[in-house]
Structure formats: C-alpha cells, structure tokens
Amino acid sequence: MNRLALPGMAAALAALLALSGPGSAQTAPPAFGPDALIIQAGSMAELTAKWCPANPEVEHVVVLPAALFVDSEQLICDGNPYKLYRLIEHDDPDDFEYFLDPPFTNHVRLGCDGKAGRTMKTVALNCRPLHPNP
C-alpha cells in the first residue's frame, strides 16, 4: 500500500522543489553577519568576532566546542559580560545543560541554552531574543 503512494508523493515533492527553486536563494539568510541564523566558532576569539555583532532581534543557533563552557568563561561585547557555563542535568546525569547568558543591562538581548551528552565535543545552543517585561 505504501509503495503505491510513493510515485504520487515523489511527483508532489518534485513540484514543490521546482516551485521553491531560484526564488529561495534570494531569500536565504546570510551565512555570516548579524542576521546569520547559524553561528559556528571554534575558539573564544572567533565567538567574540561573530557573536558581538549578532542581531539581538533574530533567532540564532550557536555551534561551539563544549570545552568553551568548562571554566565558566565570559564573553565581553561592548563592555557587557555574557557568561558561558554548563550544569549537570539533575534528572539525567549523563547530560549537561549549556548556557550563554546575556547581561541584564541590555534592553534587547539573546538568551541561549542547549542540552547535550556529557561526552559530546561540540554543542549547539538555541538563542532567542529576550525583551524586558513592560
């Protein structure tokens, strides 16, 4: 029964891809810059160069080495400290929770968190704009 549905699904998928072809390249987010959706860095210096100009109104995913979170380092942007740290998940001791916390002095800021296994070498954090409560 599933095999009969596949040819129709393949045709629908091909039509969808054809419709989204050239136009989607024009609306794709930039690979680097303030509005980049994915920020990848291998060191604190690279993270500083990419994170500090990031647009706080745009959601980002930040991909970093887990080692950057070991010593609770700080990232300084415009004189404001962002804290990188990890916590052991109490309900699941095989996991760490990773955080990139913004300074509360900024009116609009990005708050980031993620979860990964303790042995992971690379982690990804979801970052979302945080607005002060009115």
Short mmCIF file of N, CA, C and O in Angstrom, two decimals:
data_model
loop_
_atom_site.label_atom_id
_atom_site.label_comp_id
_atom_site.label_asym_id
_atom_site.label_seq_id
_atom_site.Cartn_x
_atom_site.Cartn_y
_atom_site.Cartn_z
N MET A 1 0.82 -1.19 0.00
CA MET A 1 0.00 0.00 0.00
C MET A 1 0.86 1.26 0.00
O MET A 1 0.61 2.18 -0.72
N ASN A 2 1.92 1.30 0.80
CA ASN A 2 2.81 2.45 0.83
C ASN A 2 3.54 2.62 -0.49
O ASN A 2 3.84 3.73 -0.90
N ARG A 3 3.84 1.52 -1.18
CA ARG A 3 4.56 1.62 -2.45
C ARG A 3 3.71 2.31 -3.51
O ARG A 3 4.22 2.99 -4.37
N LEU A 4 2.40 2.15 -3.45
CA LEU A 4 1.52 2.80 -4.42
C LEU A 4 1.49 4.30 -4.21
O LEU A 4 1.34 5.07 -5.14
N ALA A 5 1.67 4.74 -2.98
CA ALA A 5 1.62 6.17 -2.68
C ALA A 5 2.93 6.87 -3.03
O ALA A 5 2.93 8.06 -3.27
N LEU A 6 4.04 6.16 -3.11
CA LEU A 6 5.32 6.80 -3.34
C LEU A 6 5.43 7.54 -4.67
O LEU A 6 5.94 8.66 -4.69
N PRO A 7 4.99 6.99 -5.82
CA PRO A 7 5.12 7.75 -7.05
C PRO A 7 4.37 9.08 -7.00
O PRO A 7 4.87 10.09 -7.46
N GLY A 8 3.20 9.12 -6.43
CA GLY A 8 2.46 10.37 -6.29
C GLY A 8 3.16 11.34 -5.36
O GLY A 8 3.21 12.53 -5.61
N MET A 9 3.71 10.81 -4.28
CA MET A 9 4.44 11.66 -3.34
C MET A 9 5.70 12.20 -3.98
O MET A 9 6.05 13.36 -3.78
N ALA A 10 6.38 11.40 -4.77
CA ALA A 10 7.60 11.85 -5.44
C ALA A 10 7.29 12.97 -6.42
O ALA A 10 8.02 13.95 -6.51
N ALA A 11 6.18 12.86 -7.14
CA ALA A 11 5.79 13.91 -8.08
C ALA A 11 5.44 15.19 -7.34
O ALA A 11 5.81 16.29 -7.77
N ALA A 12 4.75 15.06 -6.22
CA ALA A 12 4.40 16.25 -5.43
C ALA A 12 5.64 16.91 -4.86
O ALA A 12 5.76 18.14 -4.87
N LEU A 13 6.58 16.11 -4.40
CA LEU A 13 7.83 16.65 -3.87
C LEU A 13 8.63 17.35 -4.96
O LEU A 13 9.16 18.43 -4.76
N ALA A 14 8.68 16.75 -6.15
CA ALA A 14 9.40 17.37 -7.27
C ALA A 14 8.76 18.69 -7.65
O ALA A 14 9.46 19.68 -7.93
N ALA A 15 7.44 18.76 -7.65
CA ALA A 15 6.75 20.01 -7.98
C ALA A 15 7.03 21.08 -6.93
O ALA A 15 7.27 22.24 -7.24
N LEU A 16 7.03 20.68 -5.67
CA LEU A 16 7.33 21.62 -4.59
C LEU A 16 8.74 22.16 -4.70
O LEU A 16 8.98 23.35 -4.55
N LEU A 17 9.70 21.29 -4.99
CA LEU A 17 11.08 21.73 -5.14
C LEU A 17 11.24 22.64 -6.35
O LEU A 17 12.01 23.61 -6.30
N ALA A 18 10.53 22.37 -7.43
CA ALA A 18 10.61 23.22 -8.62
C ALA A 18 10.07 24.61 -8.33
O ALA A 18 10.62 25.61 -8.79
N LEU A 19 8.99 24.68 -7.55
CA LEU A 19 8.42 25.98 -7.21
C LEU A 19 9.30 26.79 -6.29
O LEU A 19 9.33 28.01 -6.34
N SER A 20 10.06 26.12 -5.42
CA SER A 20 10.90 26.84 -4.46
C SER A 20 12.31 27.05 -4.98
O SER A 20 13.13 27.60 -4.27
N GLY A 21 12.60 26.68 -6.20
CA GLY A 21 13.94 26.75 -6.79
C GLY A 21 14.63 28.08 -6.70
O GLY A 21 15.17 28.46 -5.68
N PRO A 22 14.69 28.87 -7.79
CA PRO A 22 15.51 30.07 -7.83
C PRO A 22 15.10 31.14 -6.82
O PRO A 22 15.94 31.84 -6.30
N GLY A 23 13.82 31.28 -6.53
CA GLY A 23 13.37 32.32 -5.61
C GLY A 23 13.88 32.12 -4.20
O GLY A 23 14.10 33.08 -3.48
N SER A 24 14.09 30.89 -3.77
CA SER A 24 14.51 30.65 -2.39
C SER A 24 15.94 31.10 -2.15
O SER A 24 16.30 31.46 -1.05
N ALA A 25 16.79 31.09 -3.17
CA ALA A 25 18.17 31.53 -2.99
C ALA A 25 18.24 33.01 -2.68
O ALA A 25 19.13 33.47 -1.99
N GLN A 26 17.28 33.79 -3.16
CA GLN A 26 17.28 35.23 -2.93
C GLN A 26 16.85 35.56 -1.51
O GLN A 26 17.23 36.60 -0.98
N THR A 27 16.07 34.72 -0.87
CA THR A 27 15.58 35.00 0.47
C THR A 27 16.33 34.23 1.54
O THR A 27 15.98 34.31 2.71
N ALA A 28 17.36 33.49 1.17
CA ALA A 28 18.12 32.71 2.15
C ALA A 28 18.86 33.64 3.10
O ALA A 28 19.37 34.68 2.69
N PRO A 29 18.93 33.30 4.38
CA PRO A 29 19.66 34.15 5.33
C PRO A 29 21.15 34.10 5.02
O PRO A 29 21.65 33.14 4.44
N PRO A 30 21.88 35.14 5.39
CA PRO A 30 23.31 35.16 5.12
C PRO A 30 24.05 34.09 5.92
O PRO A 30 23.61 33.71 7.00
N ALA A 31 25.17 33.62 5.39
CA ALA A 31 25.96 32.60 6.07
C ALA A 31 26.79 33.20 7.20
O ALA A 31 27.18 32.51 8.12
N PHE A 32 27.07 34.50 7.13
CA PHE A 32 27.84 35.17 8.17
C PHE A 32 27.37 36.60 8.27
O PHE A 32 26.98 37.21 7.29
N GLY A 33 27.36 37.15 9.44
CA GLY A 33 26.94 38.53 9.65
C GLY A 33 25.91 38.59 10.77
O GLY A 33 25.56 37.57 11.36
N PRO A 34 25.41 39.79 11.07
CA PRO A 34 24.49 39.97 12.19
C PRO A 34 23.20 39.15 12.08
O PRO A 34 22.64 38.76 13.08
N ASP A 35 22.73 38.90 10.85
CA ASP A 35 21.47 38.19 10.69
C ASP A 35 21.65 36.71 10.34
O ASP A 35 20.69 36.03 9.98
N ALA A 36 22.86 36.20 10.44
CA ALA A 36 23.11 34.79 10.17
C ALA A 36 22.34 33.95 11.18
O ALA A 36 22.32 34.27 12.36
N LEU A 37 21.69 32.91 10.73
CA LEU A 37 20.91 32.08 11.63
C LEU A 37 21.77 31.08 12.39
O LEU A 37 21.42 30.66 13.48
N ILE A 38 22.91 30.71 11.82
CA ILE A 38 23.81 29.76 12.47
C ILE A 38 25.17 30.43 12.66
O ILE A 38 25.75 30.94 11.70
N ILE A 39 25.63 30.44 13.89
CA ILE A 39 26.95 30.97 14.21
C ILE A 39 27.79 29.80 14.68
O ILE A 39 27.44 29.14 15.65
N GLN A 40 28.89 29.55 13.99
CA GLN A 40 29.78 28.46 14.37
C GLN A 40 31.14 29.06 14.68
O GLN A 40 31.67 29.87 13.92
N ALA A 41 31.70 28.66 15.82
CA ALA A 41 33.01 29.17 16.23
C ALA A 41 33.79 28.05 16.89
O ALA A 41 33.23 27.19 17.54
N GLY A 42 35.11 28.10 16.72
CA GLY A 42 35.97 27.08 17.30
C GLY A 42 36.79 27.57 18.48
O GLY A 42 37.45 26.78 19.14
N SER A 43 36.75 28.88 18.74
CA SER A 43 37.52 29.45 19.84
C SER A 43 36.77 30.64 20.42
O SER A 43 35.82 31.15 19.81
N MET A 44 37.22 31.11 21.56
CA MET A 44 36.59 32.27 22.20
C MET A 44 36.78 33.52 21.34
O MET A 44 35.86 34.33 21.21
N ALA A 45 37.94 33.66 20.70
CA ALA A 45 38.19 34.82 19.84
C ALA A 45 37.24 34.82 18.64
O ALA A 45 36.68 35.86 18.28
N GLU A 46 37.05 33.66 18.03
CA GLU A 46 36.14 33.56 16.89
C GLU A 46 34.70 33.80 17.32
O GLU A 46 33.93 34.46 16.62
N LEU A 47 34.33 33.28 18.49
CA LEU A 47 32.99 33.51 19.01
C LEU A 47 32.76 34.99 19.24
O LEU A 47 31.71 35.53 18.88
N THR A 48 33.72 35.67 19.82
CA THR A 48 33.59 37.11 20.07
C THR A 48 33.39 37.86 18.77
O THR A 48 32.52 38.74 18.67
N ALA A 49 34.17 37.52 17.75
CA ALA A 49 34.07 38.21 16.46
C ALA A 49 32.71 37.99 15.80
O ALA A 49 32.20 38.88 15.11
N LYS A 50 32.10 36.84 16.00
CA LYS A 50 30.82 36.54 15.36
C LYS A 50 29.62 36.87 16.24
O LYS A 50 28.56 37.24 15.75
N TRP A 51 29.77 36.71 17.56
CA TRP A 51 28.63 36.89 18.46
C TRP A 51 28.34 38.35 18.74
O TRP A 51 27.18 38.76 18.74
N CYS A 52 29.36 39.14 18.98
CA CYS A 52 29.14 40.53 19.38
C CYS A 52 28.32 41.33 18.35
O CYS A 52 27.45 42.10 18.75
N PRO A 53 28.55 41.17 17.05
CA PRO A 53 27.72 41.92 16.10
C PRO A 53 26.38 41.25 15.77
O PRO A 53 25.61 41.77 14.97
N ALA A 54 26.07 40.11 16.39
CA ALA A 54 24.83 39.39 16.08
C ALA A 54 23.61 40.24 16.40
O ALA A 54 23.58 40.95 17.41
N ASN A 55 22.62 40.16 15.57
CA ASN A 55 21.39 40.92 15.73
C ASN A 55 20.57 40.32 16.87
O ASN A 55 20.14 39.17 16.78
N PRO A 56 20.31 41.07 17.96
CA PRO A 56 19.55 40.52 19.09
C PRO A 56 18.06 40.34 18.80
O PRO A 56 17.34 39.81 19.63
N GLU A 57 17.61 40.75 17.62
CA GLU A 57 16.20 40.59 17.24
C GLU A 57 15.98 39.35 16.37
O GLU A 57 14.88 39.10 15.94
N VAL A 58 17.05 38.60 16.09
CA VAL A 58 16.98 37.44 15.21
C VAL A 58 17.35 36.19 15.99
O VAL A 58 18.33 36.20 16.74
N GLU A 59 16.58 35.11 15.83
CA GLU A 59 16.93 33.84 16.46
C GLU A 59 18.20 33.29 15.82
O GLU A 59 18.41 33.44 14.61
N HIS A 60 19.03 32.67 16.62
CA HIS A 60 20.28 32.09 16.14
C HIS A 60 20.45 30.69 16.73
O HIS A 60 19.90 30.39 17.79
N VAL A 61 21.25 29.88 16.07
CA VAL A 61 21.76 28.63 16.63
C VAL A 61 23.27 28.81 16.68
O VAL A 61 23.90 29.20 15.70
N VAL A 62 23.84 28.56 17.85
CA VAL A 62 25.27 28.74 18.05
C VAL A 62 25.89 27.36 18.25
O VAL A 62 25.46 26.60 19.12
N VAL A 63 26.89 27.03 17.43
CA VAL A 63 27.57 25.74 17.48
C VAL A 63 28.99 26.00 17.98
O VAL A 63 29.75 26.74 17.35
N LEU A 64 29.32 25.39 19.12
CA LEU A 64 30.60 25.66 19.79
C LEU A 64 31.23 24.39 20.35
O LEU A 64 30.52 23.43 20.64
N PRO A 65 32.55 24.43 20.57
CA PRO A 65 33.17 23.31 21.29
C PRO A 65 32.68 23.29 22.74
O PRO A 65 32.57 24.34 23.38
N ALA A 66 32.39 22.13 23.24
CA ALA A 66 31.93 22.00 24.63
C ALA A 66 32.98 22.51 25.61
O ALA A 66 32.65 22.99 26.69
N ALA A 67 34.25 22.47 25.23
CA ALA A 67 35.34 22.91 26.11
C ALA A 67 35.23 24.39 26.48
O ALA A 67 35.75 24.79 27.53
N LEU A 68 34.58 25.20 25.67
CA LEU A 68 34.43 26.63 25.99
C LEU A 68 33.58 26.86 27.24
O LEU A 68 33.65 27.91 27.85
N PHE A 69 32.81 25.86 27.64
CA PHE A 69 31.90 26.00 28.78
C PHE A 69 32.47 25.43 30.07
O PHE A 69 31.85 25.56 31.12
N VAL A 70 33.64 24.82 30.02
CA VAL A 70 34.19 24.11 31.17
C VAL A 70 34.52 25.05 32.33
O VAL A 70 34.20 24.78 33.47
N ASP A 71 35.17 26.16 32.05
CA ASP A 71 35.63 27.05 33.11
C ASP A 71 34.74 28.28 33.31
O ASP A 71 35.19 29.28 33.84
N SER A 72 33.49 28.21 32.90
CA SER A 72 32.55 29.33 33.05
C SER A 72 33.16 30.63 32.54
O SER A 72 33.27 31.60 33.28
N GLU A 73 33.57 30.64 31.30
CA GLU A 73 34.21 31.81 30.72
C GLU A 73 33.20 32.93 30.47
O GLU A 73 32.00 32.70 30.47
N GLN A 74 33.73 34.13 30.26
CA GLN A 74 32.90 35.27 29.92
C GLN A 74 33.26 35.77 28.53
O GLN A 74 34.42 35.76 28.13
N LEU A 75 32.26 36.19 27.83
CA LEU A 75 32.40 36.79 26.52
C LEU A 75 32.05 38.27 26.70
O LEU A 75 30.97 38.58 27.22
N ILE A 76 32.93 39.17 26.33
CA ILE A 76 32.70 40.59 26.54
C ILE A 76 32.36 41.25 25.21
O ILE A 76 33.15 41.22 24.27
N CYS A 77 31.18 41.87 25.14
CA CYS A 77 30.74 42.62 23.96
C CYS A 77 30.31 44.01 24.42
O CYS A 77 29.44 44.13 25.28
N ASP A 78 30.93 45.01 23.87
CA ASP A 78 30.62 46.41 24.23
C ASP A 78 30.67 46.63 25.74
O ASP A 78 29.84 47.33 26.30
N GLY A 79 31.63 46.00 26.40
CA GLY A 79 31.80 46.16 27.83
C GLY A 79 30.84 45.35 28.68
O GLY A 79 30.87 45.44 29.90
N ASN A 80 29.96 44.58 28.07
CA ASN A 80 28.98 43.78 28.80
C ASN A 80 29.38 42.31 28.79
O ASN A 80 29.69 41.76 27.74
N PRO A 81 29.35 41.65 29.96
CA PRO A 81 29.76 40.24 30.02
C PRO A 81 28.60 39.28 29.72
O PRO A 81 27.50 39.42 30.25
N TYR A 82 28.86 38.34 28.84
CA TYR A 82 27.97 37.20 28.61
C TYR A 82 28.66 36.01 29.27
O TYR A 82 29.86 35.83 29.12
N LYS A 83 27.93 35.20 30.00
CA LYS A 83 28.52 34.07 30.72
C LYS A 83 28.26 32.77 29.97
O LYS A 83 27.12 32.48 29.59
N LEU A 84 29.32 31.98 29.79
CA LEU A 84 29.21 30.63 29.21
C LEU A 84 29.43 29.64 30.34
O LEU A 84 30.46 29.70 31.02
N TYR A 85 28.47 28.77 30.57
CA TYR A 85 28.64 27.77 31.62
C TYR A 85 27.78 26.55 31.32
O TYR A 85 26.91 26.59 30.46
N ARG A 86 28.04 25.48 32.05
CA ARG A 86 27.26 24.26 31.90
C ARG A 86 26.90 23.73 33.28
O ARG A 86 27.59 23.97 34.27
N LEU A 87 25.79 23.01 33.33
CA LEU A 87 25.29 22.40 34.56
C LEU A 87 24.98 20.94 34.30
O LEU A 87 24.55 20.58 33.20
N ILE A 88 25.16 20.12 35.31
CA ILE A 88 24.76 18.71 35.19
C ILE A 88 23.25 18.64 35.34
O ILE A 88 22.67 19.22 36.26
N GLU A 89 22.62 17.95 34.43
CA GLU A 89 21.17 17.76 34.46
C GLU A 89 20.85 16.83 35.64
O GLU A 89 21.32 15.69 35.69
N HIS A 90 20.06 17.31 36.60
CA HIS A 90 19.76 16.52 37.80
C HIS A 90 18.94 15.27 37.49
O HIS A 90 19.17 14.22 38.09
N ASP A 91 17.99 15.39 36.58
CA ASP A 91 17.14 14.25 36.24
C ASP A 91 17.85 13.25 35.33
O ASP A 91 17.42 12.12 35.22
N ASP A 92 18.90 13.71 34.65
CA ASP A 92 19.61 12.86 33.70
C ASP A 92 21.11 13.17 33.80
O ASP A 92 21.63 14.01 33.08
N PRO A 93 21.83 12.52 34.72
CA PRO A 93 23.23 12.87 34.98
C PRO A 93 24.18 12.58 33.81
O PRO A 93 25.34 12.95 33.87
N ASP A 94 23.68 11.98 32.73
CA ASP A 94 24.52 11.77 31.55
C ASP A 94 24.53 12.99 30.63
O ASP A 94 25.23 13.00 29.63
N ASP A 95 23.76 14.01 30.98
CA ASP A 95 23.65 15.20 30.14
C ASP A 95 24.12 16.45 30.88
O ASP A 95 24.05 16.53 32.10
N PHE A 96 24.58 17.41 30.09
CA PHE A 96 24.86 18.75 30.58
C PHE A 96 23.86 19.71 29.94
O PHE A 96 23.44 19.51 28.80
N GLU A 97 23.50 20.75 30.68
CA GLU A 97 22.77 21.87 30.11
C GLU A 97 23.79 22.98 29.88
O GLU A 97 24.60 23.26 30.76
N TYR A 98 23.77 23.58 28.70
CA TYR A 98 24.73 24.62 28.32
C TYR A 98 24.00 25.95 28.20
O TYR A 98 22.89 26.01 27.69
N PHE A 99 24.65 27.01 28.68
CA PHE A 99 24.03 28.33 28.68
C PHE A 99 25.01 29.39 28.18
O PHE A 99 26.21 29.33 28.47
N LEU A 100 24.47 30.36 27.48
CA LEU A 100 25.17 31.59 27.12
C LEU A 100 24.23 32.69 27.57
O LEU A 100 23.26 33.02 26.89
N ASP A 101 24.46 33.18 28.78
CA ASP A 101 23.54 34.13 29.40
C ASP A 101 23.97 35.56 29.11
O ASP A 101 25.14 35.92 29.27
N PRO A 102 23.00 36.39 28.74
CA PRO A 102 23.30 37.79 28.43
C PRO A 102 23.34 38.66 29.68
O PRO A 102 22.79 38.28 30.72
N PRO A 103 23.96 39.82 29.56
CA PRO A 103 23.90 40.78 30.67
C PRO A 103 22.49 41.36 30.74
O PRO A 103 21.82 41.50 29.71
N PHE A 104 22.03 41.67 31.91
CA PHE A 104 20.68 42.19 32.05
C PHE A 104 20.62 43.69 31.81
O PHE A 104 19.56 44.28 31.86
N THR A 105 21.76 44.31 31.54
CA THR A 105 21.78 45.74 31.26
C THR A 105 21.27 46.06 29.86
O THR A 105 20.85 47.17 29.61
N ASN A 106 21.30 45.08 28.96
CA ASN A 106 20.81 45.30 27.59
C ASN A 106 19.29 45.22 27.59
O ASN A 106 18.71 44.34 28.22
N HIS A 107 18.65 46.10 26.84
CA HIS A 107 17.19 46.08 26.77
C HIS A 107 16.70 44.91 25.92
O HIS A 107 15.73 44.25 26.26
N VAL A 108 17.35 44.67 24.79
CA VAL A 108 17.03 43.52 23.95
C VAL A 108 18.29 42.68 23.86
O VAL A 108 19.36 43.19 23.56
N ARG A 109 18.17 41.42 24.19
CA ARG A 109 19.36 40.57 24.23
C ARG A 109 18.99 39.16 23.82
O ARG A 109 17.82 38.81 23.79
N LEU A 110 20.00 38.38 23.50
CA LEU A 110 19.79 36.98 23.13
C LEU A 110 20.05 36.09 24.33
O LEU A 110 21.08 36.23 24.99
N GLY A 111 19.14 35.20 24.62
CA GLY A 111 19.33 34.19 25.66
C GLY A 111 19.48 32.84 25.00
O GLY A 111 18.69 32.49 24.13
N CYS A 112 20.51 32.09 25.38
CA CYS A 112 20.81 30.83 24.69
C CYS A 112 20.91 29.68 25.69
O CYS A 112 21.46 29.83 26.77
N ASP A 113 20.40 28.53 25.27
CA ASP A 113 20.57 27.33 26.06
C ASP A 113 20.49 26.11 25.17
O ASP A 113 20.00 26.17 24.05
N GLY A 114 21.04 25.02 25.67
CA GLY A 114 21.03 23.76 24.94
C GLY A 114 21.34 22.62 25.88
O GLY A 114 21.70 22.82 27.04
N LYS A 115 21.21 21.42 25.38
CA LYS A 115 21.46 20.23 26.18
C LYS A 115 22.21 19.23 25.32
O LYS A 115 21.90 19.07 24.14
N ALA A 116 23.21 18.58 25.91
CA ALA A 116 23.99 17.59 25.17
C ALA A 116 24.56 16.58 26.15
O ALA A 116 24.68 16.84 27.34
N GLY A 117 24.92 15.43 25.62
CA GLY A 117 25.54 14.39 26.43
C GLY A 117 26.88 14.84 26.99
O GLY A 117 27.56 15.69 26.40
N ARG A 118 27.25 14.31 28.13
CA ARG A 118 28.49 14.71 28.80
C ARG A 118 29.73 14.47 27.96
O ARG A 118 30.72 15.16 28.11
N THR A 119 29.70 13.52 27.06
CA THR A 119 30.88 13.21 26.25
C THR A 119 30.90 13.94 24.92
O THR A 119 31.85 13.77 24.15
N MET A 120 29.91 14.76 24.64
CA MET A 120 29.86 15.50 23.38
C MET A 120 31.01 16.52 23.32
O MET A 120 31.26 17.22 24.29
N LYS A 121 31.65 16.60 22.18
CA LYS A 121 32.75 17.56 21.97
C LYS A 121 32.24 18.87 21.40
O LYS A 121 32.87 19.91 21.55
N THR A 122 31.11 18.83 20.70
CA THR A 122 30.51 20.01 20.08
C THR A 122 29.07 20.10 20.54
O THR A 122 28.36 19.11 20.61
N VAL A 123 28.62 21.32 20.86
CA VAL A 123 27.26 21.53 21.31
C VAL A 123 26.60 22.64 20.50
O VAL A 123 27.29 23.51 19.96
N ALA A 124 25.28 22.60 20.42
CA ALA A 124 24.51 23.64 19.74
C ALA A 124 23.54 24.24 20.74
O ALA A 124 22.89 23.52 21.50
N LEU A 125 23.46 25.55 20.74
CA LEU A 125 22.54 26.26 21.62
C LEU A 125 21.53 27.01 20.78
O LEU A 125 21.87 27.59 19.75
N ASN A 126 20.30 27.00 21.22
CA ASN A 126 19.25 27.79 20.59
C ASN A 126 19.21 29.15 21.29
O ASN A 126 19.14 29.22 22.52
N CYS A 127 19.25 30.21 20.50
CA CYS A 127 19.24 31.56 21.05
C CYS A 127 18.00 32.29 20.56
O CYS A 127 17.69 32.27 19.38
N ARG A 128 17.34 32.96 21.49
CA ARG A 128 16.12 33.68 21.13
C ARG A 128 16.18 35.08 21.71
O ARG A 128 16.79 35.32 22.75
N PRO A 129 15.55 36.02 21.03
CA PRO A 129 15.52 37.40 21.55
C PRO A 129 14.74 37.46 22.86
O PRO A 129 13.67 36.87 22.97
N LEU A 130 15.29 38.16 23.81
CA LEU A 130 14.63 38.39 25.09
C LEU A 130 14.32 39.88 25.21
O LEU A 130 15.19 40.71 24.99
N HIS A 131 13.10 40.19 25.53
CA HIS A 131 12.68 41.57 25.68
C HIS A 131 12.30 41.79 27.14
O HIS A 131 11.72 40.91 27.76
N PRO A 132 12.59 42.97 27.67
CA PRO A 132 12.20 43.22 29.07
C PRO A 132 10.69 43.24 29.22
O PRO A 132 9.97 43.57 28.29
N ASN A 133 10.25 42.86 30.39
CA ASN A 133 8.81 42.89 30.67
C ASN A 133 8.35 44.34 30.82
O ASN A 133 9.02 45.12 31.49
N PRO A 134 7.19 44.69 30.23
CA PRO A 134 6.70 46.07 30.33
C PRO A 134 6.23 46.41 31.72
O PRO A 134 5.96 45.64 32.54
#
